[in-house]
Tab-separated table of C-alpha atoms in Angstrom:
chain	number	residue	atom	x	y	z
A	1	MET	CA	24.166	-11.250	2.209
A	2	GLU	CA	25.976	-7.892	2.191
A	3	ARG	CA	25.340	-5.670	5.088
A	4	SER	CA	23.798	-2.753	3.026
A	5	ILE	CA	21.373	-5.270	1.768
A	6	GLN	CA	20.629	-6.390	5.257
A	7	ILE	CA	20.078	-2.734	6.358
A	8	SER	CA	17.793	-2.160	3.323
A	9	LEU	CA	15.897	-5.220	3.965
A	10	ALA	CA	15.268	-4.097	7.707
A	11	ALA	CA	14.143	-0.741	6.380
A	12	PHE	CA	11.610	-2.628	4.125
A	13	LEU	CA	10.516	-4.642	7.148
A	14	LEU	CA	9.949	-1.644	9.144
A	15	PHE	CA	8.095	-0.106	6.155
A	16	ILE	CA	5.776	-3.029	5.886
A	17	VAL	CA	4.950	-2.813	9.728
A	18	LEU	CA	4.150	0.900	9.489
A	19	GLU	CA	1.881	0.469	6.381
A	20	ASN	CA	-0.205	-2.459	7.890
A	21	VAL	CA	-0.751	-0.411	11.190
A	22	ILE	CA	-2.010	2.560	9.301
A	23	GLY	CA	-4.169	0.208	7.133
A	24	THR	CA	-5.796	-1.002	10.146
A	25	ILE	CA	-6.538	2.614	11.146
A	26	THR	CA	-7.851	3.859	7.636
A	27	GLY	CA	-9.877	0.853	6.780
A	28	PRO	CA	-12.340	0.548	9.723
A	29	SER	CA	-12.842	4.296	9.936
A	30	LEU	CA	-13.554	5.077	6.406
A	31	ILE	CA	-17.321	4.212	6.517
A	32	PHE	CA	-17.834	6.581	9.373
A	33	TYR	CA	-15.820	9.292	7.729
A	34	ILE	CA	-18.003	9.059	4.539
A	35	GLU	CA	-21.151	8.989	6.434
A	36	SER	CA	-20.076	12.007	8.572
A	37	VAL	CA	-19.658	14.168	5.398
A	38	GLY	CA	-23.254	12.847	4.100
A	39	GLY	CA	-22.011	9.926	1.944
A	40	SER	CA	-23.841	6.517	1.797
A	41	ASN	CA	-22.960	2.964	1.416
A	42	GLU	CA	-22.688	3.343	-2.243
A	43	ASP	CA	-20.191	6.150	-1.897
A	44	TYR	CA	-18.128	3.997	0.529
A	45	GLY	CA	-18.062	0.985	-2.250
A	46	LEU	CA	-17.001	3.599	-4.868
A	47	THR	CA	-14.239	5.088	-2.672
A	48	THR	CA	-12.876	1.651	-1.873
A	49	SER	CA	-12.743	0.801	-5.604
A	50	SER	CA	-11.044	4.108	-6.244
A	51	VAL	CA	-8.132	2.781	-4.288
A	52	CYS	CA	-7.767	-0.245	-6.405
A	53	LEU	CA	-8.284	1.634	-9.484
A	54	GLY	CA	-5.618	4.079	-8.693
A	55	MET	CA	-3.179	1.189	-8.056
A	56	THR	CA	-4.254	-0.566	-11.256
A	57	LEU	CA	-3.354	2.426	-13.343
A	58	MET	CA	-0.025	3.157	-11.766
A	59	MET	CA	1.402	-0.179	-11.142
A	60	PHE	CA	2.655	-0.776	-14.703
A	61	TYR	CA	4.007	2.771	-14.686
A	62	PHE	CA	6.238	2.173	-11.688
A	63	GLY	CA	7.515	-1.261	-12.868
A	64	LYS	CA	8.308	0.338	-16.284
A	65	TRP	CA	10.086	3.321	-14.526
A	66	VAL	CA	12.425	1.020	-12.596
A	67	ASP	CA	13.244	-1.300	-15.559
A	68	SER	CA	14.079	1.965	-17.592
A	69	ASN	CA	16.342	3.607	-14.988
A	70	GLY	CA	18.822	0.850	-14.325
A	71	ASN	CA	16.892	-0.807	-11.507
A	72	LYS	CA	17.194	2.308	-9.298
A	73	TYR	CA	14.480	2.540	-6.522
A	74	GLN	CA	14.656	5.860	-4.832
A	75	ALA	CA	13.081	8.138	-7.439
A	76	PRO	CA	9.862	6.004	-7.980
A	77	LEU	CA	9.419	5.513	-4.261
A	78	ARG	CA	9.998	9.107	-3.676
A	79	PHE	CA	7.281	9.831	-6.128
A	80	ALA	CA	4.893	7.303	-4.483
A	81	PHE	CA	5.336	8.981	-1.156
A	82	ILE	CA	4.685	12.404	-2.481
A	83	LEU	CA	1.353	10.935	-4.130
A	84	GLY	CA	0.477	9.435	-0.602
A	85	ILE	CA	0.854	12.656	0.927
A	86	ILE	CA	-1.090	14.595	-1.466
A	87	GLY	CA	-3.836	12.007	-1.296
A	88	SER	CA	-3.933	12.207	2.399
A	89	ILE	CA	-4.058	15.837	2.622
A	90	ILE	CA	-7.087	15.736	0.129
A	91	TYR	CA	-8.575	13.174	2.301
A	92	PHE	CA	-8.317	15.381	5.310
A	93	VAL	CA	-9.593	18.595	3.511
A	94	ALA	CA	-12.843	16.671	2.870
A	95	SER	CA	-13.884	17.206	6.425
A	96	ILE	CA	-13.784	21.043	6.064
A	97	LEU	CA	-15.592	21.121	2.623
A	98	PRO	CA	-19.455	21.418	2.367
A	99	THR	CA	-21.165	18.166	3.200
A	100	GLY	CA	-22.524	16.091	0.449
A	101	PHE	CA	-21.038	16.258	-3.166
A	102	TRP	CA	-17.780	18.145	-2.227
A	103	GLY	CA	-17.015	16.038	0.817
A	104	VAL	CA	-17.579	12.697	-0.208
A	105	ASN	CA	-15.856	13.224	-3.753
A	106	ALA	CA	-12.916	14.878	-2.006
A	107	ILE	CA	-12.626	11.548	0.082
A	108	LEU	CA	-13.047	9.653	-3.164
A	109	VAL	CA	-10.354	11.749	-4.921
A	110	GLY	CA	-7.948	11.611	-1.860
A	111	ARG	CA	-8.244	7.704	-1.766
A	112	PHE	CA	-7.715	7.319	-5.484
A	113	VAL	CA	-4.524	9.464	-5.252
A	114	GLN	CA	-3.302	7.479	-2.152
A	115	GLY	CA	-3.970	4.249	-4.323
A	116	MET	CA	-1.841	5.704	-6.948
A	117	GLY	CA	0.941	6.030	-4.479
A	118	ALA	CA	0.399	2.670	-3.011
A	119	ALA	CA	1.050	1.166	-6.538
A	120	GLY	CA	4.803	2.464	-6.098
A	121	LYS	CA	5.151	0.721	-2.841
A	122	THR	CA	4.609	-2.658	-4.390
A	123	LEU	CA	8.093	-2.091	-5.664
A	124	ALA	CA	9.292	-3.558	-2.327
A	125	LYS	CA	8.738	-7.120	-3.875
A	126	SER	CA	10.543	-6.233	-6.952
A	127	TRP	CA	13.569	-4.970	-4.887
A	128	ILE	CA	13.451	-8.309	-3.177
A	129	ALA	CA	13.491	-10.300	-6.393
A	130	THR	CA	16.598	-8.285	-7.793
A	131	ALA	CA	18.474	-7.781	-4.476
A	132	ILE	CA	18.158	-10.894	-2.568
A	133	PRO	CA	19.748	-14.409	-3.604
A	134	TYR	CA	17.051	-16.527	-5.105
A	135	GLU	CA	17.655	-19.375	-2.531
A	136	GLN	CA	16.912	-16.780	0.311
A	137	GLN	CA	13.829	-15.098	-1.315
A	138	LYS	CA	11.200	-17.624	0.209
A	139	THR	CA	12.570	-16.880	3.781
A	140	VAL	CA	12.535	-13.100	3.281
A	141	PHE	CA	8.802	-13.336	1.654
A	142	ALA	CA	7.789	-15.311	4.560
A	143	ALA	CA	9.213	-12.820	6.979
A	144	LEU	CA	7.434	-10.096	5.274
A	145	SER	CA	4.229	-11.862	5.632
A	146	MET	CA	4.716	-12.398	9.234
A	147	ILE	CA	5.795	-8.905	10.007
A	148	SER	CA	2.717	-7.481	8.208
A	149	ILE	CA	0.672	-9.620	10.463
A	150	VAL	CA	2.304	-7.875	13.549
A	151	GLY	CA	1.441	-4.473	12.094
A	152	GLN	CA	-2.066	-5.653	11.782
A	153	ALA	CA	-2.064	-6.787	15.365
A	154	ILE	CA	-0.799	-3.309	16.653
A	155	GLY	CA	-3.957	-1.581	14.859
A	156	PRO	CA	-6.498	-1.923	17.666
A	157	LEU	CA	-3.997	0.012	20.172
A	158	MET	CA	-3.408	2.700	17.526
A	159	ASN	CA	-7.326	2.834	16.933
A	160	THR	CA	-7.848	3.242	20.637
A	161	LEU	CA	-5.512	6.344	20.703
A	162	VAL	CA	-6.911	7.810	17.610
A	163	ALA	CA	-10.518	7.654	19.078
A	164	GLU	CA	-9.436	9.832	21.764
A	165	ILE	CA	-8.533	12.673	19.299
A	166	HIS	CA	-10.968	15.550	19.635
A	167	MET	CA	-9.622	19.210	19.314
A	168	GLU	CA	-9.795	22.462	17.604
A	169	ILE	CA	-7.064	23.994	15.524
A	170	PRO	CA	-7.492	27.743	15.563
A	171	ILE	CA	-6.853	29.246	11.963
A	172	THR	CA	-8.102	32.766	12.593
A	173	SER	CA	-9.741	34.468	15.566
A	174	SER	CA	-13.127	33.413	14.260
A	175	TYR	CA	-12.376	30.146	12.450
A	176	SER	CA	-10.926	26.724	13.622
A	177	ILE	CA	-10.711	23.360	12.217
A	178	SER	CA	-12.005	20.480	14.354
A	179	LEU	CA	-9.835	17.220	14.514
A	180	ASN	CA	-11.677	14.006	15.209
A	181	PRO	CA	-11.124	10.334	14.987
A	182	TYR	CA	-12.126	10.193	11.313
A	183	ASN	CA	-10.554	13.240	9.573
A	184	SER	CA	-7.256	13.033	11.741
A	185	VAL	CA	-6.640	9.631	9.944
A	186	GLY	CA	-5.585	11.880	6.777
A	187	LEU	CA	-2.960	13.577	8.768
A	188	LEU	CA	-1.698	10.418	10.523
A	189	VAL	CA	-1.280	8.838	7.098
A	190	ALA	CA	0.497	11.901	5.817
A	191	PHE	CA	2.853	11.759	8.567
A	192	ASN	CA	3.464	8.076	8.045
A	193	GLU	CA	4.304	8.883	4.443
A	194	VAL	CA	6.959	11.296	5.451
A	195	LEU	CA	8.470	8.842	7.846
A	196	LEU	CA	8.526	6.149	5.444
A	197	TRP	CA	10.255	8.564	2.894
A	198	VAL	CA	12.920	9.454	5.406
A	199	ILE	CA	13.418	5.764	6.343
A	200	ILE	CA	13.895	4.689	2.537
A	201	ALA	CA	15.933	7.752	1.744
A	202	LEU	CA	18.354	7.000	4.526
A	203	PHE	CA	18.592	3.379	4.438
A	204	LEU	CA	17.569	1.861	1.265
A	205	GLN	CA	20.372	0.709	-1.378
A	206	ASP	CA	19.737	-0.159	-4.805
A	207	PRO	CA	20.266	-3.730	-5.664
A	208	PRO	CA	24.017	-4.425	-6.742
A	209	PRO	CA	24.245	-4.848	-10.618
A	210	LYS	CA	24.050	-8.442	-11.804
A	211	LYS	CA	26.616	-9.788	-14.009
A	212	GLU	CA	25.008	-10.717	-17.192
A	213	LYS	CA	25.955	-14.018	-19.038
A	214	SER	CA	26.378	-13.521	-22.730
A	215	LEU	CA	25.465	-16.099	-25.275
A	216	SER	CA	28.150	-17.044	-27.742
A	217	SER	CA	27.456	-17.472	-31.321
A	218	ALA	CA	29.077	-20.125	-33.684
A	219	THR	CA	31.662	-17.646	-34.609
A	220	GLY	CA	32.463	-16.999	-31.010
A	221	GLU	CA	31.005	-13.492	-30.818
A	222	ASP	CA	28.647	-12.335	-28.214
A	223	GLU	CA	25.030	-12.049	-28.858
A	224	PRO	CA	22.923	-9.238	-27.334
A	225	ALA	CA	20.318	-10.431	-25.014
A	226	THR	CA	16.786	-9.957	-26.361
A	227	GLU	CA	14.169	-8.202	-24.261
A	228	ALA	CA	10.601	-9.851	-23.923
A	229	GLY	CA	7.919	-7.688	-25.593
A	230	MET	CA	4.185	-7.530	-24.875
A	231	TYR	CA	3.371	-10.410	-27.166
A	232	ASP	CA	5.863	-12.810	-25.363
A	233	ILE	CA	4.297	-11.913	-22.165
A	234	LEU	CA	0.992	-12.683	-23.342
A	235	ASN	CA	2.023	-15.878	-24.993
A	236	ALA	CA	3.558	-16.823	-21.585
A	237	MET	CA	0.350	-16.445	-19.919
A	238	THR	CA	-1.178	-19.231	-22.112
A	239	HIS	CA	0.853	-21.665	-20.338
A	240	PHE	CA	-0.963	-23.416	-17.674
A	241	ASP	CA	1.908	-23.207	-15.041
A	242	ILE	CA	1.852	-19.406	-15.367
A	243	PHE	CA	-2.078	-18.886	-16.033
A	244	PHE	CA	-3.369	-20.964	-13.223
A	245	PRO	CA	-1.478	-19.261	-10.408
A	246	LEU	CA	-2.675	-15.895	-11.765
A	247	VAL	CA	-6.215	-16.917	-11.838
A	248	GLN	CA	-6.025	-18.459	-8.370
A	249	ARG	CA	-4.311	-15.077	-6.828
A	250	PHE	CA	-6.976	-13.142	-8.581
A	251	VAL	CA	-9.925	-15.060	-6.904
A	252	THR	CA	-8.271	-15.033	-3.604
A	253	ILE	CA	-7.612	-11.252	-3.593
A	254	ALA	CA	-11.190	-10.588	-5.029
A	255	ASN	CA	-12.697	-12.589	-2.200
A	256	PHE	CA	-10.426	-11.039	0.419
A	257	VAL	CA	-11.203	-7.494	-0.884
A	258	LEU	CA	-14.851	-8.398	-0.814
A	259	TYR	CA	-14.571	-9.466	2.724
A	260	GLY	CA	-12.601	-6.405	3.871
A	261	VAL	CA	-14.854	-3.970	2.227
A	262	ALA	CA	-18.159	-5.478	3.720
A	263	VAL	CA	-16.893	-5.726	7.208
A	264	SER	CA	-16.995	-2.231	8.288
A	265	PRO	CA	-20.461	-1.266	7.140
A	266	VAL	CA	-21.844	-4.633	8.412
A	267	ALA	CA	-20.349	-4.154	11.769
A	268	ALA	CA	-21.165	-0.462	11.979
A	269	HIS	CA	-24.883	-0.823	11.027
A	270	MET	CA	-25.892	-4.363	12.375
A	271	LEU	CA	-23.685	-4.306	15.458
A	272	ASN	CA	-23.093	-0.825	16.174
A	273	TRP	CA	-19.425	-1.280	16.331
A	274	SER	CA	-16.748	1.719	16.239
A	275	PRO	CA	-13.577	1.571	14.365
A	276	VAL	CA	-11.701	0.273	17.474
A	277	GLU	CA	-13.910	-2.866	17.835
A	278	ILE	CA	-13.724	-3.313	13.892
A	279	SER	CA	-9.927	-3.216	14.128
A	280	LYS	CA	-9.910	-5.728	16.989
A	281	LEU	CA	-11.529	-8.146	14.688
A	282	SER	CA	-8.774	-7.718	12.091
A	283	ALA	CA	-6.142	-8.244	14.792
A	284	VAL	CA	-7.854	-11.588	15.768
A	285	GLN	CA	-7.859	-12.434	12.032
A	286	SER	CA	-4.032	-11.576	11.713
A	287	VAL	CA	-3.362	-13.834	14.901
A	288	PHE	CA	-5.096	-16.919	13.010
A	289	SER	CA	-3.280	-15.990	9.974
A	290	PHE	CA	-0.004	-15.877	11.884
A	291	VAL	CA	-0.685	-19.280	13.430
């Protein structure tokens, strides 16, 4: 494996750790933030769904972008980070808007835009699939899964620090913005997006071009490779070997998301847990996943 690819892979490993650390801060505090601006459990459910909706709408776009620009990743990832920064700022601004409709919907919009940006970050797997030799990909994907668990385990420590954030930021002589453990998450996520942007811009190298094997016709001339269309993709999904893993993954993710969404409000309302305690539960879960 080339040294430039090793450095890029190390950048992606750090990328995964930071993303999971931030995820363990955002998830447990979301229900508390929504309630602090006058929202309800229903608003929490809609906000959580908006993230998935944003990812779903943009994932195809990011994939098509990479396919059409010669397998270059810097520009799509840059755009993903910009979306993440914008969404995080909107998320933070919700705390200074009037409570109720404006505050709740600002959080929803912020999370939706963050989801759009998160769709671009899934390009990490695409990069691995094109940059890492096939025989080494299983090892790399296993390392990514293990390193993500490390990020989740760090979450409780970060949440403990975030829980201590209580300050006033003076804007004018008569007006200041309060920072608390809930709205400060938006600024932390924005800072994380900037940090990831710098890491990827400095260390990520695009995959080396692959040598294409041409097909020789009966006359000895090269035939152009054909590109699969939407019909070919849909037709491939009718095969059991492809369709069954897709359904299996869909069910697994659906159950995991259901669990993840339900944990925070249940722990907050029935057990009176704080975001710190909820993140500790996630850390315990990550330890069992690691084992």
